Tab-separated table of C-alpha atoms in Angstrom:
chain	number	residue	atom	x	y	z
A	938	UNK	CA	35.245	33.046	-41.577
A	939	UNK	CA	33.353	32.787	-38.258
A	940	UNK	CA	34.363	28.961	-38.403
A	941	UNK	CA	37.990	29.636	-39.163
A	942	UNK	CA	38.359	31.898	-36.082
A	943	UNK	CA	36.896	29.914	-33.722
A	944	UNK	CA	38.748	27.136	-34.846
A	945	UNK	CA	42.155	29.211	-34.679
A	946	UNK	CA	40.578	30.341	-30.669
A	947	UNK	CA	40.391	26.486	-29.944
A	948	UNK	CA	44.106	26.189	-30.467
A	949	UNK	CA	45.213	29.255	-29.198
A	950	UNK	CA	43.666	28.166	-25.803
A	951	UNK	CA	44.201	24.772	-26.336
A	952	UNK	CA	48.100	25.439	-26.627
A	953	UNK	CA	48.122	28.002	-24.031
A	954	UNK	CA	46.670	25.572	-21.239
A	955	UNK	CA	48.756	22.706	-22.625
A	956	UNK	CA	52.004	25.568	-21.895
A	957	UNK	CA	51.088	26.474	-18.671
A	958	UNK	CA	50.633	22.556	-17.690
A	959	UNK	CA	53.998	21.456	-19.507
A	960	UNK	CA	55.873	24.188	-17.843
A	961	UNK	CA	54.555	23.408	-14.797
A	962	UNK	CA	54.959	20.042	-15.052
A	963	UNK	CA	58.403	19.981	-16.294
A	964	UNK	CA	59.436	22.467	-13.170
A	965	UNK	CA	57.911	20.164	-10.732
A	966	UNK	CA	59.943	17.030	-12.152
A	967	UNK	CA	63.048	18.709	-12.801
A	968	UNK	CA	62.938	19.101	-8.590
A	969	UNK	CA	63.163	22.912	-8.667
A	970	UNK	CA	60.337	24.159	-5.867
A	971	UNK	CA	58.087	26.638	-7.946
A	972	UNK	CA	54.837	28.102	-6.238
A	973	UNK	CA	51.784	27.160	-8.589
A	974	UNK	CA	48.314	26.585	-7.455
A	975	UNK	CA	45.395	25.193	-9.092
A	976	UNK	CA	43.463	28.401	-8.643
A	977	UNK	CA	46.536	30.100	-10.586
A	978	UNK	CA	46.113	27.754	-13.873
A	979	UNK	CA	42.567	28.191	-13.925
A	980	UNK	CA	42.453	31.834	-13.992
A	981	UNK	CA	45.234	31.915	-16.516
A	982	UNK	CA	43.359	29.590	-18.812
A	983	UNK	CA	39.898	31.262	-18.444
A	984	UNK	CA	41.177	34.657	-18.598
A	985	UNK	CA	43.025	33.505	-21.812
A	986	UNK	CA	39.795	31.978	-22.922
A	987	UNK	CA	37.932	35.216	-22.255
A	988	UNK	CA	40.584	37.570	-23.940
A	989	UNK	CA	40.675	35.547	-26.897
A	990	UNK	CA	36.410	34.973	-27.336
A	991	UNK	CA	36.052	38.780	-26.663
A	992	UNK	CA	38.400	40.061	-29.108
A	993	UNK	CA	37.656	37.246	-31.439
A	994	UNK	CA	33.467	38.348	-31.060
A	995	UNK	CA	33.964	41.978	-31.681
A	996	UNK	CA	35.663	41.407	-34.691
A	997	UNK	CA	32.981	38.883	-36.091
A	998	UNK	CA	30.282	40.862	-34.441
A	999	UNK	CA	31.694	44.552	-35.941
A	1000	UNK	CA	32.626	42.873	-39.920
A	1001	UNK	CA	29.062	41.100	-39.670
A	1002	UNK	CA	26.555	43.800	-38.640
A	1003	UNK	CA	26.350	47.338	-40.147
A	1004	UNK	CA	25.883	49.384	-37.271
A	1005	UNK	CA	29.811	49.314	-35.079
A	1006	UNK	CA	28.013	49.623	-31.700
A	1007	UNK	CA	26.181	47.080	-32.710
A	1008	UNK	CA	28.511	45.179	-33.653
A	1009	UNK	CA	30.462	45.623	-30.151
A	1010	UNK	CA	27.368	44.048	-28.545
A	1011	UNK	CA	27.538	41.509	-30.252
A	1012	UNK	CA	31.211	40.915	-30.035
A	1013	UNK	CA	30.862	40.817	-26.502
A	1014	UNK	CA	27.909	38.978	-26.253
A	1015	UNK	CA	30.082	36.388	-28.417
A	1016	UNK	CA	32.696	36.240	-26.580
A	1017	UNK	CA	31.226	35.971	-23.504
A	1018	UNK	CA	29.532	32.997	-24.808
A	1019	UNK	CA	32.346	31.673	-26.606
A	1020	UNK	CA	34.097	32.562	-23.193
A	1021	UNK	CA	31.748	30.172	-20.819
A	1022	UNK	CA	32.095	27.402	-23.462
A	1023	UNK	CA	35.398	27.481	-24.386
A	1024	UNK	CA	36.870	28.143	-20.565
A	1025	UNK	CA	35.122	25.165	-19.454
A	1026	UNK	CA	35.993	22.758	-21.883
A	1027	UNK	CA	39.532	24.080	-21.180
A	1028	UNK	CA	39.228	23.620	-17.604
A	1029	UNK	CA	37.678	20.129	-17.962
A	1030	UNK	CA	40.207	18.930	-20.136
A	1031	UNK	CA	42.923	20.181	-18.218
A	1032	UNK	CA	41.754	19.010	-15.226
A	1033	UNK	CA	43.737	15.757	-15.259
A	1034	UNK	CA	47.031	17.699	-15.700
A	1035	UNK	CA	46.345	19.747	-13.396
A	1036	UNK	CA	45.941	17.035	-10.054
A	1037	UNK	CA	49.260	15.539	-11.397
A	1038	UNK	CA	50.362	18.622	-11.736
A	1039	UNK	CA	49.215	20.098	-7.939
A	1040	UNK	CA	49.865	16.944	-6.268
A	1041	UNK	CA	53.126	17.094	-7.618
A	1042	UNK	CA	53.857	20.624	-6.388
A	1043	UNK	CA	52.492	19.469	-3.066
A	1044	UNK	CA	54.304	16.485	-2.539
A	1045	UNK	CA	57.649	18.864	-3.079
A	1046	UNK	CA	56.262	21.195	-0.706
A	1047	UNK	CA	56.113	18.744	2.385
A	1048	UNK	CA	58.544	15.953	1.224
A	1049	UNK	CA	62.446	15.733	0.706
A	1050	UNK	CA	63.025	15.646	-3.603
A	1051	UNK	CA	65.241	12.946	-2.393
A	1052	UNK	CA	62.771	10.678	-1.668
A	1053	UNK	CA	60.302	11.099	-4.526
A	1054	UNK	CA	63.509	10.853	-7.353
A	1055	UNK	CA	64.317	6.830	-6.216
A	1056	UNK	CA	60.511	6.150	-5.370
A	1057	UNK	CA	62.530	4.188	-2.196
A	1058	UNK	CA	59.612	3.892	0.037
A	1059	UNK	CA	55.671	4.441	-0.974
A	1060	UNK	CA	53.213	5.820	1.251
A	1061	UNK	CA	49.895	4.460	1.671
A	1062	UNK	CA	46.902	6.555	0.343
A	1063	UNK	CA	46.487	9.267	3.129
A	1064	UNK	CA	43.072	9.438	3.759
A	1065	UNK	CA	42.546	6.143	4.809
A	1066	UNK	CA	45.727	6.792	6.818
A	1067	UNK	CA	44.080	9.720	8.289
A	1068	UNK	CA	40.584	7.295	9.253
A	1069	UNK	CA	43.001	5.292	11.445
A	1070	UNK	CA	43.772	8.161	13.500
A	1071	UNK	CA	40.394	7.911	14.522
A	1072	UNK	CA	41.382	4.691	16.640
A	1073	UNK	CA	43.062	4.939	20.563
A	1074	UNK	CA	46.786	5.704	19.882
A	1075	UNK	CA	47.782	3.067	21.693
A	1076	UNK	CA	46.345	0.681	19.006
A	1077	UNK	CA	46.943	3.273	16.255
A	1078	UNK	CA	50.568	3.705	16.170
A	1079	UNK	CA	51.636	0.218	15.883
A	1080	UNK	CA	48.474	-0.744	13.531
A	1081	UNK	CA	49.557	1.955	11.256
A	1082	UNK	CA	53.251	0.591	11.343
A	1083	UNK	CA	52.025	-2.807	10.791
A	1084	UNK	CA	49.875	-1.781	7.762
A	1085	UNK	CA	52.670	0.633	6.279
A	1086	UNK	CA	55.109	-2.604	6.616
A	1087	UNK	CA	52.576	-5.259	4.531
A	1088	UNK	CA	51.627	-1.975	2.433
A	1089	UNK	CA	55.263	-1.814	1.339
A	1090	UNK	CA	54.979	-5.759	0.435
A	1091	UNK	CA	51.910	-5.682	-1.874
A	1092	UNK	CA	53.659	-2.446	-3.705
A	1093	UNK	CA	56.639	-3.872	-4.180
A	1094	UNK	CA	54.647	-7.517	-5.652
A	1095	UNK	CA	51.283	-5.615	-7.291
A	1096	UNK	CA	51.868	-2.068	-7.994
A	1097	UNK	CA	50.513	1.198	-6.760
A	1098	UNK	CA	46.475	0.563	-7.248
A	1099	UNK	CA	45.982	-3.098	-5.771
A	1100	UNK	CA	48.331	-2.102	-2.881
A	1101	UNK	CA	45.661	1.296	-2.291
A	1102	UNK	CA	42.749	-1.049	-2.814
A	1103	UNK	CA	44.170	-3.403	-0.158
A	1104	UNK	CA	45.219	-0.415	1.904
A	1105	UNK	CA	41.794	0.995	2.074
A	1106	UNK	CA	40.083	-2.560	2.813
A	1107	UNK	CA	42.409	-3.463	5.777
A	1108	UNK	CA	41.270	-0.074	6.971
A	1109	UNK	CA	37.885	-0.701	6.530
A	1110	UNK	CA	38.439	-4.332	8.182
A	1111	UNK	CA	40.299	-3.221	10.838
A	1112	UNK	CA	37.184	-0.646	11.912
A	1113	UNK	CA	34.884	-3.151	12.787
A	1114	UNK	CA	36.771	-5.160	15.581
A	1115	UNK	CA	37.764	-1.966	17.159
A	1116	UNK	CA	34.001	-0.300	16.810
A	1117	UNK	CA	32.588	-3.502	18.193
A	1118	UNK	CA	34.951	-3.755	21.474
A	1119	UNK	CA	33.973	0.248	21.794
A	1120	UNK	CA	30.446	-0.506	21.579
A	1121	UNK	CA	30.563	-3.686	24.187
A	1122	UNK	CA	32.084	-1.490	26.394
A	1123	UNK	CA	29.526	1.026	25.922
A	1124	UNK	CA	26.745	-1.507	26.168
A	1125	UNK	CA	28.559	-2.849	28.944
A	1126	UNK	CA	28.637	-0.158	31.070
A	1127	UNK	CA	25.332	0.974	29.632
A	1128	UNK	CA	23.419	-2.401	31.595
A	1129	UNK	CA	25.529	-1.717	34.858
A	1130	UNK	CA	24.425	1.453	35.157
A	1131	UNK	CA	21.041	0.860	34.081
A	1132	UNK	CA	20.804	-2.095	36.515
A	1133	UNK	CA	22.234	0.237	39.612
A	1134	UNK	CA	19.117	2.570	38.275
A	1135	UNK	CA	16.733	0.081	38.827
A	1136	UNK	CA	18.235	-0.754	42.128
A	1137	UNK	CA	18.634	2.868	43.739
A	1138	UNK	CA	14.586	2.853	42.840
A	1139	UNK	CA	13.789	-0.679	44.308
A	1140	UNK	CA	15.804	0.015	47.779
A	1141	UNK	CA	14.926	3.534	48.989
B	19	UNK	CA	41.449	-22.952	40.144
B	20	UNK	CA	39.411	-19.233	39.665
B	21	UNK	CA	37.778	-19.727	36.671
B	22	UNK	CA	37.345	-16.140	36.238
B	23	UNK	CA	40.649	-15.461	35.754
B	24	UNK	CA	41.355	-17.667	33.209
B	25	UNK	CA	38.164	-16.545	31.073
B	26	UNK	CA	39.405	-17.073	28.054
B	27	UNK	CA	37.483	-16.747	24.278
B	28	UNK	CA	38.461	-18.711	21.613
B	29	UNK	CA	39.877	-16.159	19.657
B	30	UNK	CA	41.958	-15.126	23.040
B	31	UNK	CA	43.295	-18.315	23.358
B	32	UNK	CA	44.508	-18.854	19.721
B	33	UNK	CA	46.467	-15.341	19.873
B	34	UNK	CA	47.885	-16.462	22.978
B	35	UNK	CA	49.221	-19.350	21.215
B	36	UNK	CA	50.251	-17.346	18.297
B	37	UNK	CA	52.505	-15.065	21.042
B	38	UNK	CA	54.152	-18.120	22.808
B	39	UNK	CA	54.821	-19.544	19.781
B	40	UNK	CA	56.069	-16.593	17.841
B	41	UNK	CA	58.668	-15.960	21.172
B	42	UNK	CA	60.810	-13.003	20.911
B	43	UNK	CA	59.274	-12.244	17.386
B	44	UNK	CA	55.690	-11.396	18.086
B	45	UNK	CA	54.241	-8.809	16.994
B	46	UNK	CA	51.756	-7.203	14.694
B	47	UNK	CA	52.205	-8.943	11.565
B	48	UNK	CA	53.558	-12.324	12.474
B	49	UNK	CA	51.008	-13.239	14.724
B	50	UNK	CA	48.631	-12.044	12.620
B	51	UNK	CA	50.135	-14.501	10.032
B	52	UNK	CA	50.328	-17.471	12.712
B	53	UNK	CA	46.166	-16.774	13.345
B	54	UNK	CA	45.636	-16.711	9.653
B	55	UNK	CA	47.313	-20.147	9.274
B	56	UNK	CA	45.874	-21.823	12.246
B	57	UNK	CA	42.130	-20.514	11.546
B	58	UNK	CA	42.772	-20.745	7.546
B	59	UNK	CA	40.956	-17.654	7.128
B	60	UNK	CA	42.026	-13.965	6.734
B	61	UNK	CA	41.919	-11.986	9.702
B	62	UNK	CA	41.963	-7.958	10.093
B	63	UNK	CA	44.914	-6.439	11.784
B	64	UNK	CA	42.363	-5.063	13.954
B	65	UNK	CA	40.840	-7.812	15.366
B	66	UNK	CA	44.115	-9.090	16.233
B	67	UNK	CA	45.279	-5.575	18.548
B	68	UNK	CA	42.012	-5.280	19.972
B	69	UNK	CA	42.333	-9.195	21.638
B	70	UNK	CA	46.015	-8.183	22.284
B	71	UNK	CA	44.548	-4.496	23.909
B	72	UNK	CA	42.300	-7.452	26.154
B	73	UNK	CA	44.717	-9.762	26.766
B	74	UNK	CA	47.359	-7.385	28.112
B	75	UNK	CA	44.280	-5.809	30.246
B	76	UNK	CA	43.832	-9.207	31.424
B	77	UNK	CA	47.711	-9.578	32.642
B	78	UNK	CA	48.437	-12.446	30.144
B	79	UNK	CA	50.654	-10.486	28.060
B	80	UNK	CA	52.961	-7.703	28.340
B	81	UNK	CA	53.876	-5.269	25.663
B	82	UNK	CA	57.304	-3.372	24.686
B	83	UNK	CA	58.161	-1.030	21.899
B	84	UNK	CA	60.896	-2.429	19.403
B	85	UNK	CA	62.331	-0.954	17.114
B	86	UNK	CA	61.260	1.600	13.917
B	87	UNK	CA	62.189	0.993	10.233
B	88	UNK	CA	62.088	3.111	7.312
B	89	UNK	CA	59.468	0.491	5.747
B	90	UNK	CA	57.222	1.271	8.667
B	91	UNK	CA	56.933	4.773	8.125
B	92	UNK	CA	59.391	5.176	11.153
B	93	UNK	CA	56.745	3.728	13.802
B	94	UNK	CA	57.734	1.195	16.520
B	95	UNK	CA	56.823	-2.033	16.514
B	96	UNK	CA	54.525	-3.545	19.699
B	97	UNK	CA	56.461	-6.797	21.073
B	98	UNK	CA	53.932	-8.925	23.144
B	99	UNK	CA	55.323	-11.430	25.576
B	100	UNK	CA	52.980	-14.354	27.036
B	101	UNK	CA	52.976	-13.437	30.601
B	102	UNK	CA	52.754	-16.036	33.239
B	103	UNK	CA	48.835	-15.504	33.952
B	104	UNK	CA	48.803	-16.147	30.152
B	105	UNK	CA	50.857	-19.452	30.604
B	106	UNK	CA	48.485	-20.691	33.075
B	107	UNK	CA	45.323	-19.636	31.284
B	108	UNK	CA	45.881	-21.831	28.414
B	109	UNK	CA	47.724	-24.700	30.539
B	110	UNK	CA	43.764	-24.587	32.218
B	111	UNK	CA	41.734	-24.883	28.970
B	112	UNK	CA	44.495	-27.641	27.709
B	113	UNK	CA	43.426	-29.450	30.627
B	114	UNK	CA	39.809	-28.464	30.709
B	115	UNK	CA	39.815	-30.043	27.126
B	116	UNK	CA	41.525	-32.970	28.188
B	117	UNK	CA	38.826	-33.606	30.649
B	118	UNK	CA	36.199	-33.562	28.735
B	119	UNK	CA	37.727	-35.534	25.869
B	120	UNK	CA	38.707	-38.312	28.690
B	121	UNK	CA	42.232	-37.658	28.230
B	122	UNK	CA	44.873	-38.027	30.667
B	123	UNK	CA	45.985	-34.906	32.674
B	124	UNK	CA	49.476	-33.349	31.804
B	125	UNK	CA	49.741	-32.243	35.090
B	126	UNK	CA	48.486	-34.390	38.390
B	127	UNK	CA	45.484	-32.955	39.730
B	128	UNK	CA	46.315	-30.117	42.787
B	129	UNK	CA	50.078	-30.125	42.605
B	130	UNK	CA	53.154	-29.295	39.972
B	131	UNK	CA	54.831	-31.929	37.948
């Protein structure tokens, strides 16, 4: 009995996280702008998860035990536990639907639908877009442009993951130069002024 | 002939090749290309801006903004131009090298041609 319900719990949550992601999903694709958050899912799928263990646990805990309050605690206690185990598996496997699924929502948000239907231009991973804007802008703009041009090369010839992986390492190649002129300078200036200490103290 | 101004590394001086050779066509990418050819060895975007970034402070070359493209993520590109400081900086360690290899001079010594 006990086995058969929580077996018949596992797919009622299973199916109702698999809804909420496929609805989602098919929303975001379909180009229609639809508000949904992570935070949103998750709720829905633990509170389903908890709703489902509780009610499922009182009526094991009630049918099993002779005393009804009794058998209430233990219903809850069941379905809390039930509840913990059952909403994190459901979050956990979820979780890769759900970055598609947010990233897609996102990506409508702040780009033109346009755009992500023909897949026309790629962008390069953002964060190590972002690092670059660590750099003087005079060197950043066309550096970025540069990389964004050869970026849209290696896509084109290698696909999506080789032309991130070779994104990130010009990034990373392209730090050291750039760090090492900044810390000549530094070092540079450092020994003048250093040098113009030792003087002002040698010539009173 | 001031020495000091025509200081030149030899990173410096292959760029500057790159950018006379490359002409009106020089920027970012194809000169990176040209250094990666002539030294047979990859080079970082990077290193390649930060010598420009020196060589422009230096007066050798100049810089414009071109044009932006879609496949650029709508950024300019940076156009360098050998300036004539740059000219003469690498016409000096052409003839600096031609000395010491007991070469004749392109030029005669203290005049034009």
């Amino acid at each position: 009995m006990t086995d058969t319900l929580n077996l018949a719990m596992i797919a009622i949550t299973t199916a109702m996280g698999l809804l909420v992601g496929y609805d989602s999903r098919r929303s975001a694709t379909s180009g229609r702008r639809r508000w949904v958050s992570r935070a949103k899912v998750v709720i829905g799928v633990v509170g389903a998860s908890t709703a489902v263990g509780v009610i499922t646990g009182i009526g094991v805990g009630v049918s099993a035990t002779p005393g009804k309050e009794m058998g209430m605690a233990v219903g809850i206690g069941l379905g809390v536990t039930l509840f913990v185990i059952f909403g994190v598996m459901m979050i956990a496997a979820s979780e890769v639907a759900l970055i598609s699924l947010v990233n897609d929502v996102q990506t409508l948000r702040t780009r033109p639908i346009k755009a992500i239907e023909s897949q026309s231009h790629p962008r390069p991973p953002q964060f190590a877009e972002y690092l670059l804007y660590f750099l003087p802008k005079n060197l950043r703009e066309p550096l970025l442009g540069d990389l964004e041009e050869e970026y849209y090369a290696v896509y084109a010839k290698f696909g999506k993951r080789k032309a991130a992986f070779w994104y990130y390492a010009e990034v990373a190649l392209s730090f050291y130069p750039v760090v090492y002129s900044w810390v000549r300078r530094l070092v540079k200036w450092g020994v003048l002024g250093w040098i113009s200490g030792v003087v002002k103290r040698l010539i009173p | 002939m001031d020495d000091k101004i025509f200081s030149l590394g030899e990173f410096e001086e292959i760029v500057l090749l790159a950018v006379r050779r490359l002409g009106s066509n020089a920027y970012g990418i194809p000169i990176r290309q040209a250094v990666e050819d002539a030294r047979e060895r990859k080079i970082a975007i990077g290193a390649i801006y930060t010598t420009l970034e020196r060589l422009e402070q230096k007066g050798m070359v100049s810089s414009a903004l071109g044009e932006a493209t879609p496949q650029r993520g709508g950024r300019a590109k940076r156009y360098y131009r050998l300036e004539g400081l740059g000219e003469q900086a690498l016409d000096a360690v052409e003839q600096a090298r031609r000395r010491l290899q007991g070469r004749p001079s392109l030029q005669p010594e203290g005049g034009g041609l």
